Protein backbone atom coordinates (compact mmCIF):
# COMPACT_ATOMS: atom_id res chain seq x y z
CA MET A 1 -23.73 -48.90 -6.55
CA SER A 2 -21.33 -47.32 -9.34
CA ARG A 3 -18.46 -46.72 -6.94
CA LEU A 4 -18.60 -49.88 -5.18
CA ALA A 5 -18.49 -51.50 -7.55
CA GLY A 6 -15.47 -49.49 -8.73
CA SER A 7 -13.69 -50.89 -5.75
CA ILE A 8 -14.04 -54.36 -5.77
CA ARG A 9 -10.28 -54.83 -7.54
CA ILE A 10 -9.49 -52.42 -4.28
CA VAL A 11 -11.16 -54.93 -2.30
CA LEU A 12 -9.21 -57.64 -3.88
CA PHE A 13 -6.03 -56.04 -3.83
CA CYS A 14 -6.63 -55.94 0.29
CA ALA A 15 -8.17 -59.99 0.18
CA VAL A 16 -4.45 -60.69 -1.42
CA ALA A 17 -2.04 -59.05 0.77
CA VAL A 18 -4.71 -60.69 3.23
CA TYR A 19 -4.29 -64.05 2.95
CA LEU A 20 -0.54 -64.03 2.17
CA GLY A 21 -0.46 -62.50 5.61
CA ASN A 22 -2.90 -65.36 7.41
CA GLY A 23 -0.72 -67.68 4.88
CA VAL A 24 2.70 -67.54 6.68
CA LEU A 25 1.37 -67.54 10.12
CA ILE A 26 -0.89 -70.37 9.49
CA THR A 27 1.96 -72.75 8.78
CA ILE A 28 4.86 -70.68 10.88
CA VAL A 29 3.24 -70.90 13.72
CA PRO A 30 2.88 -74.78 14.95
CA ILE A 31 6.16 -74.81 12.69
CA ARG A 32 7.40 -73.44 15.39
CA ALA A 33 5.65 -74.33 18.12
CA GLY A 34 7.16 -77.77 17.28
CA LEU A 35 10.74 -76.15 16.19
CA GLU A 36 10.35 -74.56 20.16
CA GLY A 37 9.38 -77.96 22.22
CA PHE A 38 5.62 -76.71 22.78
CA PRO A 39 3.74 -80.35 23.15
CA GLU A 40 1.92 -81.56 20.40
CA SER A 41 -1.71 -80.95 22.84
CA LEU A 42 -0.17 -76.99 23.44
CA ILE A 43 0.21 -76.55 19.63
CA GLY A 44 -3.98 -78.11 19.40
CA LEU A 45 -4.99 -76.57 22.15
CA MET A 46 -3.99 -73.22 19.94
CA GLY A 47 -5.14 -74.31 17.53
CA THR A 48 -8.33 -74.11 19.75
CA VAL A 49 -8.17 -70.65 21.33
CA HIS A 50 -7.94 -69.61 17.22
CA PHE A 51 -10.58 -71.07 15.83
CA ALA A 52 -12.76 -70.30 19.04
CA GLY A 53 -11.78 -66.17 17.84
CA PHE A 54 -12.78 -66.52 14.48
CA ALA A 55 -16.12 -67.82 15.57
CA ALA A 56 -16.16 -64.83 18.40
CA GLY A 57 -15.38 -62.24 15.38
CA CYS A 58 -17.99 -64.04 13.52
CA LEU A 59 -20.73 -63.09 16.01
CA LEU A 60 -19.03 -59.89 17.10
CA GLY A 61 -18.27 -59.01 13.76
CA PRO A 62 -21.33 -56.84 12.73
CA ARG A 63 -22.03 -55.26 15.60
CA MET A 64 -18.45 -53.85 15.21
CA ILE A 65 -18.83 -52.87 11.92
CA THR A 66 -22.29 -50.91 12.46
CA ARG A 67 -20.59 -48.69 15.37
CA VAL A 68 -17.73 -47.20 13.80
CA GLY A 69 -17.64 -48.59 10.06
CA HIS A 70 -16.03 -50.81 7.41
CA VAL A 71 -12.84 -48.88 6.86
CA ARG A 72 -12.28 -48.03 10.44
CA CYS A 73 -13.12 -51.98 11.63
CA PHE A 74 -10.62 -52.99 8.93
CA ALA A 75 -7.38 -50.61 9.53
CA GLY A 76 -8.12 -51.55 13.42
CA PHE A 77 -8.54 -55.23 13.43
CA GLY A 78 -5.64 -55.50 11.37
CA ALA A 79 -3.34 -53.19 13.16
CA LEU A 80 -4.11 -54.91 16.13
CA MET A 81 -3.83 -58.47 14.10
CA ALA A 82 0.13 -56.75 12.37
CA ILE A 83 0.97 -55.70 16.41
CA LEU A 84 -0.31 -59.93 17.83
CA THR A 85 2.01 -61.68 14.70
CA LEU A 86 4.80 -59.68 15.59
CA ILE A 87 4.76 -60.64 19.52
CA PHE A 88 5.03 -63.90 18.90
CA PRO A 89 8.73 -64.38 18.29
CA SER A 90 9.54 -62.06 21.26
CA ALA A 91 7.31 -63.90 23.51
CA VAL A 92 7.85 -67.77 23.41
CA ASP A 93 5.82 -68.85 25.53
CA PRO A 94 3.44 -71.61 25.09
CA LEU A 95 0.49 -69.66 26.80
CA VAL A 96 1.19 -66.17 24.77
CA TRP A 97 0.79 -68.12 21.98
CA CYS A 98 -2.79 -69.41 22.65
CA ALA A 99 -3.80 -66.10 23.72
CA LEU A 100 -2.29 -64.26 20.31
CA ARG A 101 -3.64 -67.14 18.23
CA GLY A 102 -7.10 -66.19 19.62
CA LEU A 103 -7.41 -62.91 19.33
CA GLY A 104 -5.86 -63.31 16.20
CA GLY A 105 -8.94 -65.68 15.02
CA THR A 106 -11.29 -62.74 15.88
CA CYS A 107 -9.51 -60.20 13.32
CA VAL A 108 -8.75 -62.31 10.56
CA ALA A 109 -12.49 -63.03 10.65
CA VAL A 110 -13.63 -59.50 11.19
CA LEU A 111 -10.89 -58.62 8.60
CA TYR A 112 -12.94 -61.37 5.70
CA LEU A 113 -15.84 -59.82 6.99
CA VAL A 114 -15.20 -56.60 5.57
CA ILE A 115 -13.72 -57.61 2.43
CA GLU A 116 -17.01 -59.97 1.20
CA SER A 117 -19.46 -57.86 2.27
CA TRP A 118 -17.77 -54.53 -0.06
CA LEU A 119 -16.81 -57.50 -2.52
CA ASN A 120 -21.07 -58.28 -2.16
CA GLU A 121 -22.16 -54.93 -1.71
CA GLY A 122 -20.66 -53.62 -5.03
CA SER A 123 -20.94 -56.95 -7.50
CA THR A 124 -24.29 -57.18 -9.12
CA ASN A 125 -27.01 -60.58 -10.40
CA ASP A 126 -24.64 -59.99 -13.79
CA ASN A 127 -21.34 -60.65 -11.53
CA ARG A 128 -22.00 -61.93 -8.74
CA GLY A 129 -20.84 -65.69 -9.62
CA ALA A 130 -17.48 -64.39 -11.41
CA VAL A 131 -16.04 -62.90 -8.60
CA LEU A 132 -17.08 -64.96 -5.63
CA SER A 133 -14.95 -67.70 -8.72
CA VAL A 134 -12.80 -64.84 -8.72
CA TYR A 135 -12.24 -64.45 -4.18
CA VAL A 136 -12.33 -68.09 -3.69
CA ILE A 137 -8.77 -68.21 -6.47
CA ILE A 138 -7.65 -65.60 -4.83
CA GLY A 139 -7.84 -67.75 -1.12
CA SER A 140 -6.30 -70.59 -2.77
CA LEU A 141 -3.62 -69.50 -4.73
CA LEU A 142 -2.23 -67.23 -1.90
CA THR A 143 -2.10 -69.31 0.59
CA VAL A 144 -0.04 -71.28 -0.75
CA ALA A 145 2.39 -68.28 -1.78
CA GLY A 146 1.78 -67.63 1.66
CA GLN A 147 3.07 -70.92 3.29
CA LEU A 148 6.17 -71.24 0.52
CA ALA A 149 7.43 -67.72 1.66
CA VAL A 150 7.50 -69.03 5.00
CA ASN A 151 11.06 -70.46 3.36
CA PHE A 152 12.15 -67.31 2.13
CA PHE A 153 13.94 -66.85 5.04
CA PRO A 154 15.29 -69.58 8.40
CA GLU A 155 13.44 -71.90 10.13
CA THR A 156 13.94 -69.56 13.49
CA ALA A 157 13.88 -66.32 12.60
CA TYR A 158 11.82 -63.19 12.99
CA GLU A 159 11.72 -62.49 9.63
CA GLN A 160 8.72 -64.93 9.34
CA PHE A 161 6.51 -62.87 12.23
CA THR A 162 8.04 -59.90 10.05
CA MET A 163 7.46 -60.80 6.26
CA ALA A 164 3.31 -61.98 7.68
CA ALA A 165 3.49 -58.25 9.70
CA ILE A 166 4.20 -56.39 6.57
CA PHE A 167 1.62 -58.02 4.19
CA LEU A 168 -1.13 -57.43 6.97
CA VAL A 169 -0.30 -53.42 7.17
CA PHE A 170 0.81 -53.59 3.20
CA ALA A 171 -3.52 -54.28 3.09
CA LEU A 172 -4.64 -51.50 4.81
CA VAL A 173 -3.66 -48.88 2.37
CA PRO A 174 -5.82 -48.95 -0.28
CA MET A 175 -8.53 -49.86 1.95
CA THR A 176 -8.17 -45.93 4.06
CA LEU A 177 -6.91 -44.28 1.12
CA VAL A 178 -9.51 -45.19 -1.13
CA ASP A 179 -12.69 -42.98 -1.37
CA THR A 180 -14.53 -45.66 -1.39
CA ALA A 181 -19.02 -45.72 -1.22
CA THR A 182 -19.72 -47.10 2.10
CA PRO A 183 -21.43 -50.94 2.40
CA LYS A 184 -24.39 -52.37 4.04
CA PRO A 185 -24.63 -53.64 7.38
CA VAL A 186 -22.89 -56.99 7.32
CA PRO A 187 -25.59 -59.66 7.81
CA GLU A 188 -25.46 -61.54 11.98
CA ALA A 189 -24.56 -65.37 11.93
CA ARG A 190 -26.99 -67.16 14.19
CA LEU A 191 -26.74 -70.59 15.45
CA ARG A 192 -30.29 -71.84 15.82
CA ILE A 193 -30.02 -75.80 16.18
CA GLY A 194 -32.99 -77.36 16.21
CA ARG A 195 -33.84 -74.93 12.29
CA MET A 196 -30.72 -76.29 11.46
CA TRP A 197 -31.11 -80.00 12.27
CA SER A 198 -33.96 -79.97 10.74
CA LEU A 199 -33.62 -78.92 7.38
CA SER A 200 -30.55 -81.39 6.80
CA PRO A 201 -29.35 -84.01 9.36
CA THR A 202 -26.67 -85.10 7.12
CA GLY A 203 -25.66 -81.66 7.13
CA PHE A 204 -25.49 -81.10 10.51
CA VAL A 205 -23.56 -83.96 11.44
CA ALA A 206 -21.13 -83.49 8.45
CA CYS A 207 -20.43 -80.24 8.92
CA LEU A 208 -19.35 -80.58 12.82
CA THR A 209 -17.26 -83.61 11.55
CA VAL A 210 -15.70 -81.57 8.75
CA GLY A 211 -14.77 -78.92 11.17
CA PHE A 212 -13.22 -81.10 13.75
CA VAL A 213 -10.90 -82.70 11.29
CA GLU A 214 -10.22 -80.51 9.66
CA GLY A 215 -9.77 -77.92 12.77
CA ALA A 216 -7.23 -80.76 14.11
CA PHE A 217 -5.58 -81.07 10.32
CA TRP A 218 -4.90 -77.25 9.85
CA SER A 219 -3.64 -77.07 13.21
CA LEU A 220 -1.53 -80.16 13.71
CA GLY A 221 -1.18 -81.42 10.75
CA PRO A 222 2.90 -79.61 10.29
CA VAL A 223 3.38 -81.32 13.44
CA PHE A 224 2.88 -84.41 11.80
CA ALA A 225 4.85 -83.86 9.01
CA GLN A 226 7.42 -82.89 11.20
CA GLY A 227 7.59 -85.60 13.30
CA LYS A 228 8.21 -87.38 9.95
CA GLY A 229 11.56 -85.99 9.43
CA MET A 230 10.85 -83.81 7.47
CA ALA A 231 12.66 -80.51 7.24
CA VAL A 232 10.29 -76.64 6.96
CA ALA A 233 11.25 -76.23 3.73
CA ASP A 234 9.37 -80.14 2.76
CA VAL A 235 7.35 -78.96 5.72
CA THR A 236 5.91 -75.71 4.02
CA VAL A 237 5.70 -77.78 0.71
CA PHE A 238 3.97 -80.62 1.64
CA MET A 239 1.19 -78.45 3.53
CA ALA A 240 0.83 -76.60 0.44
CA ALA A 241 0.04 -79.64 -1.31
CA PHE A 242 -3.43 -80.01 0.31
CA VAL A 243 -4.55 -76.76 -0.50
CA ALA A 244 -3.59 -77.48 -3.95
CA GLY A 245 -5.40 -80.51 -4.33
CA GLY A 246 -8.07 -79.00 -2.86
CA ALA A 247 -8.47 -76.00 -5.14
CA ILE A 248 -7.90 -78.52 -8.08
CA MET A 249 -10.08 -80.95 -7.36
CA GLN A 250 -13.03 -78.33 -5.93
CA TRP A 251 -14.72 -77.72 -9.58
CA PRO A 252 -14.99 -80.94 -11.32
CA ILE A 253 -15.74 -82.63 -8.03
CA GLY A 254 -18.85 -79.82 -6.88
CA ARG A 255 -19.90 -79.94 -10.21
CA LEU A 256 -20.65 -83.28 -10.40
CA SER A 257 -22.79 -83.24 -7.35
CA ASP A 258 -25.02 -81.24 -8.93
CA PHE A 259 -25.75 -83.94 -11.55
CA ILE A 260 -26.28 -86.97 -8.83
CA ASP A 261 -27.53 -87.43 -5.22
CA ARG A 262 -25.05 -84.80 -3.53
CA ARG A 263 -25.06 -86.83 -0.65
CA GLN A 264 -23.24 -89.79 -2.57
CA ALA A 265 -20.63 -87.18 -3.39
CA ILE A 266 -19.74 -86.55 -0.18
CA ILE A 267 -19.54 -89.74 0.55
CA GLY A 268 -17.22 -90.30 -2.09
CA CYS A 269 -14.96 -87.87 -0.67
CA CYS A 270 -15.13 -89.10 2.79
CA LEU A 271 -13.78 -92.62 1.32
CA GLY A 272 -10.95 -90.72 -0.34
CA THR A 273 -10.16 -88.56 2.09
CA ALA A 274 -9.66 -91.77 4.03
CA THR A 275 -8.19 -94.22 2.45
CA THR A 276 -5.26 -90.71 1.51
CA ALA A 277 -4.99 -90.12 5.60
CA LEU A 278 -4.87 -94.16 5.84
CA VAL A 279 -1.15 -94.43 3.11
CA LEU A 280 -0.83 -90.81 4.83
CA THR A 281 -0.08 -93.27 8.27
CA VAL A 282 1.71 -95.94 6.93
CA MET A 283 3.64 -94.63 4.17
CA PRO A 284 7.53 -94.40 4.75
CA PHE A 285 8.45 -91.10 3.96
CA HIS A 286 11.66 -91.61 2.14
CA ASP A 287 10.39 -90.34 -0.55
CA GLN A 288 8.50 -86.92 0.03
CA TRP A 289 7.43 -86.50 -4.04
CA LEU A 290 5.54 -88.72 -3.05
CA ALA A 291 4.29 -87.36 0.64
CA VAL A 292 3.27 -84.39 -1.82
CA ALA A 293 1.48 -86.05 -4.33
CA ILE A 294 -1.00 -88.06 -1.53
CA ALA A 295 -0.37 -84.88 -0.07
CA VAL A 296 -2.92 -83.50 -3.67
CA LEU A 297 -4.91 -86.05 -3.84
CA HIS A 298 -6.19 -86.27 0.35
CA GLY A 299 -6.64 -82.44 -0.30
CA GLY A 300 -8.46 -82.81 -3.41
CA PHE A 301 -10.93 -85.09 -1.59
CA MET A 302 -11.04 -83.05 1.91
CA VAL A 303 -11.27 -79.81 1.01
CA PRO A 304 -14.14 -80.02 -0.99
CA LEU A 305 -16.56 -80.87 1.81
CA TYR A 306 -17.73 -78.29 3.57
CA PRO A 307 -19.11 -76.91 0.59
CA LEU A 308 -20.23 -79.53 -0.64
CA THR A 309 -22.49 -80.34 2.54
CA LEU A 310 -23.64 -76.25 2.42
CA ALA A 311 -24.61 -77.08 -1.30
CA HIS A 312 -26.47 -80.25 0.11
CA VAL A 313 -28.42 -78.13 2.80
CA ASN A 314 -28.85 -75.34 0.75
CA ASP A 315 -31.02 -77.79 -1.98
CA TYR A 316 -33.46 -78.15 1.06
CA ALA A 317 -33.15 -74.19 2.77
CA PRO A 318 -36.10 -71.60 1.40
CA ASN A 319 -34.28 -68.85 -0.22
CA ASP A 320 -34.83 -66.37 1.69
CA GLU A 321 -33.36 -67.79 4.67
CA LEU A 322 -29.90 -68.98 1.90
CA VAL A 323 -27.79 -66.73 3.79
CA GLU A 324 -28.89 -66.95 7.59
CA VAL A 325 -28.71 -71.02 7.26
CA SER A 326 -25.41 -70.81 5.67
CA GLY A 327 -24.12 -68.29 8.37
CA GLY A 328 -25.29 -71.10 10.88
CA PHE A 329 -24.18 -74.12 9.38
CA LEU A 330 -20.66 -71.94 9.39
CA LEU A 331 -21.19 -71.42 13.09
CA LEU A 332 -21.56 -75.21 13.33
CA TYR A 333 -18.14 -75.79 11.40
CA SER A 334 -16.54 -73.77 13.22
CA ALA A 335 -18.10 -76.16 16.81
CA GLY A 336 -15.97 -79.10 15.63
CA ALA A 337 -13.31 -76.81 14.67
CA ILE A 338 -12.93 -75.56 18.34
CA SER A 339 -13.15 -79.42 19.26
CA GLY A 340 -10.76 -81.09 16.69
CA PRO A 341 -7.53 -79.78 18.01
CA ALA A 342 -7.79 -80.16 21.64
CA ILE A 343 -9.01 -83.39 21.11
CA VAL A 344 -6.58 -84.60 19.21
CA GLY A 345 -3.65 -82.99 20.24
CA TYR A 346 -3.64 -84.53 23.52
CA ALA A 347 -4.16 -88.39 21.92
CA MET A 348 -0.88 -87.26 19.37
CA ASP A 349 0.31 -86.79 22.59
CA VAL A 350 -0.48 -89.68 24.34
CA HIS A 351 0.30 -92.53 20.41
CA GLY A 352 1.94 -90.37 18.33
CA GLY A 353 2.30 -88.02 15.39
CA SER A 354 -0.05 -90.82 13.31
CA ALA A 355 -3.38 -90.67 15.47
CA LEU A 356 -3.96 -87.44 12.85
CA PHE A 357 -5.00 -89.39 9.86
CA ILE A 358 -5.75 -92.36 12.18
CA MET A 359 -7.76 -90.28 13.74
CA MET A 360 -9.04 -89.30 10.29
CA VAL A 361 -9.72 -92.18 9.22
CA GLY A 362 -11.96 -93.30 11.77
CA VAL A 363 -14.06 -90.04 11.82
CA PHE A 364 -14.73 -89.95 7.92
CA LEU A 365 -15.85 -94.19 8.06
CA GLY A 366 -19.16 -93.49 10.68
CA LEU A 367 -19.88 -90.28 9.02
CA THR A 368 -20.20 -92.73 5.50
CA GLY A 369 -22.64 -95.25 7.79
CA PHE A 370 -24.16 -92.07 9.23
CA ILE A 371 -24.85 -90.61 5.90
CA VAL A 372 -25.86 -94.51 4.44
CA ALA A 373 -28.24 -94.70 7.31
CA ARG A 374 -29.85 -91.32 6.72
CA PHE A 375 -30.64 -92.87 2.57
CA LEU A 376 -32.32 -95.55 4.36
CA ILE A 377 -34.43 -92.68 5.92
CA ARG A 378 -34.82 -89.87 3.12
CA ARG A 379 -34.32 -92.31 0.21
CA TYR A 380 -34.10 -89.19 -2.66
CA ALA A 381 -32.41 -85.52 -2.37
CA ALA A 382 -34.12 -82.20 -3.24
CA GLU A 383 -35.69 -81.73 -6.12
CA LYS A 384 -34.07 -81.11 -9.07
CA LEU A 385 -35.56 -77.69 -10.06
CA SER A 386 -35.12 -77.37 -6.28
CA ARG A 387 -31.71 -76.99 -6.42
CA GLN A 388 -28.63 -75.07 -6.15
CA ALA A 389 -26.14 -75.16 -8.04
CA TYR A 390 -22.64 -75.70 -6.64
CA ALA A 391 -19.90 -72.80 -5.65
CA PRO A 392 -16.80 -73.66 -4.08
CA VAL A 393 -17.16 -70.52 -0.64
CA PRO A 394 -14.16 -70.47 1.41
CA LYS A 395 -14.66 -71.27 5.09
CA THR A 396 -14.36 -67.80 5.99
CA THR A 397 -17.48 -65.23 6.67
CA GLN A 398 -21.07 -65.03 7.02
CA SER A 399 -21.49 -62.15 4.38
CA VAL A 400 -19.24 -64.56 1.11
CA TYR A 401 -22.25 -66.29 1.32
CA SER A 402 -24.19 -63.57 0.10
CA LEU A 403 -22.10 -63.82 -3.44
CA GLU A 404 -24.48 -67.46 -4.09
CA THR A 405 -27.24 -66.09 -4.47
CA ASP A 406 -28.99 -63.13 -6.96
CA ASP A 407 -31.43 -61.41 -5.39
């Protein structure tokens, strides 16, 4: 255990490089696709394929890691993701890019699996919460940094993809050269639909809904901003503002939810997200900094929705099922994220870029109505003594949920 505990800093360093590389990719791919004239429906399809690949990585990754080991899996999938990244600028074709995004989603899921299982195994009951907090902060800050790093090169330069590949390869160096003990096998995610619905209908519907919206937003948000006349540099700042807002607001909203019915916190975030989405739909984008300010508020309400939903579900889950249940709801979120980009991308093709945020208004108002109806059926939340403390978990893999527990 001591060798594993000593490897936490090394693994966090690897996480920094992976988040930087992925932060560049999630921003530059839709931006470049828009500049290349890809229709919104095809850009949305790339997002759908990416989330499908991510879900596949969460399902297949544990078996791969068990078969060849953590280090080899990390090195192999990290190298493959770097290769895929370098193919983008040399093969500008919608179908090729869809394939690259799908395979890249699988790769990044396996990379996160290795990182998070290592962090979990190297943590103790005394520092588990601190490790999770540092990991969440790293994920948020480095995703923002990766998005802004796009501005280092001209908007159509191949160096943007090269930079992302360099970050990904750099993550392999400490993982493969440092002698560390091997963590335990990675938990497998299972999607038990009946069990998840019976545990929490509110959590079930909210997970699907939030996945649908966020999958569409992260895939098509840059396209919406481009359609509003924003330059590439402004688009990166605009998208980074959503992540920054979520990072700022997760803790206060999460802590508030520890003292009230979490469904009230979810409703508040749904209404806040719908309101800011409506503002972004109708406001003129002449004042970039006003748009950025609204984006910070929007991200502040939207990003906490998934961890709030998961915390609500865990209030009802038995302690020995927490990791399995959390992993299952991650796959449920992924199912929503798979469908969202393709559906909303088609709507943007037909009705224009504003369809993205109009969809958010309708979907979150619908979710609010469902939760209010659930109040009439299940008037009281879980008893205070059985509630789990809120944890601002990232939407990565099932391994991260072990960091929430103290067993």
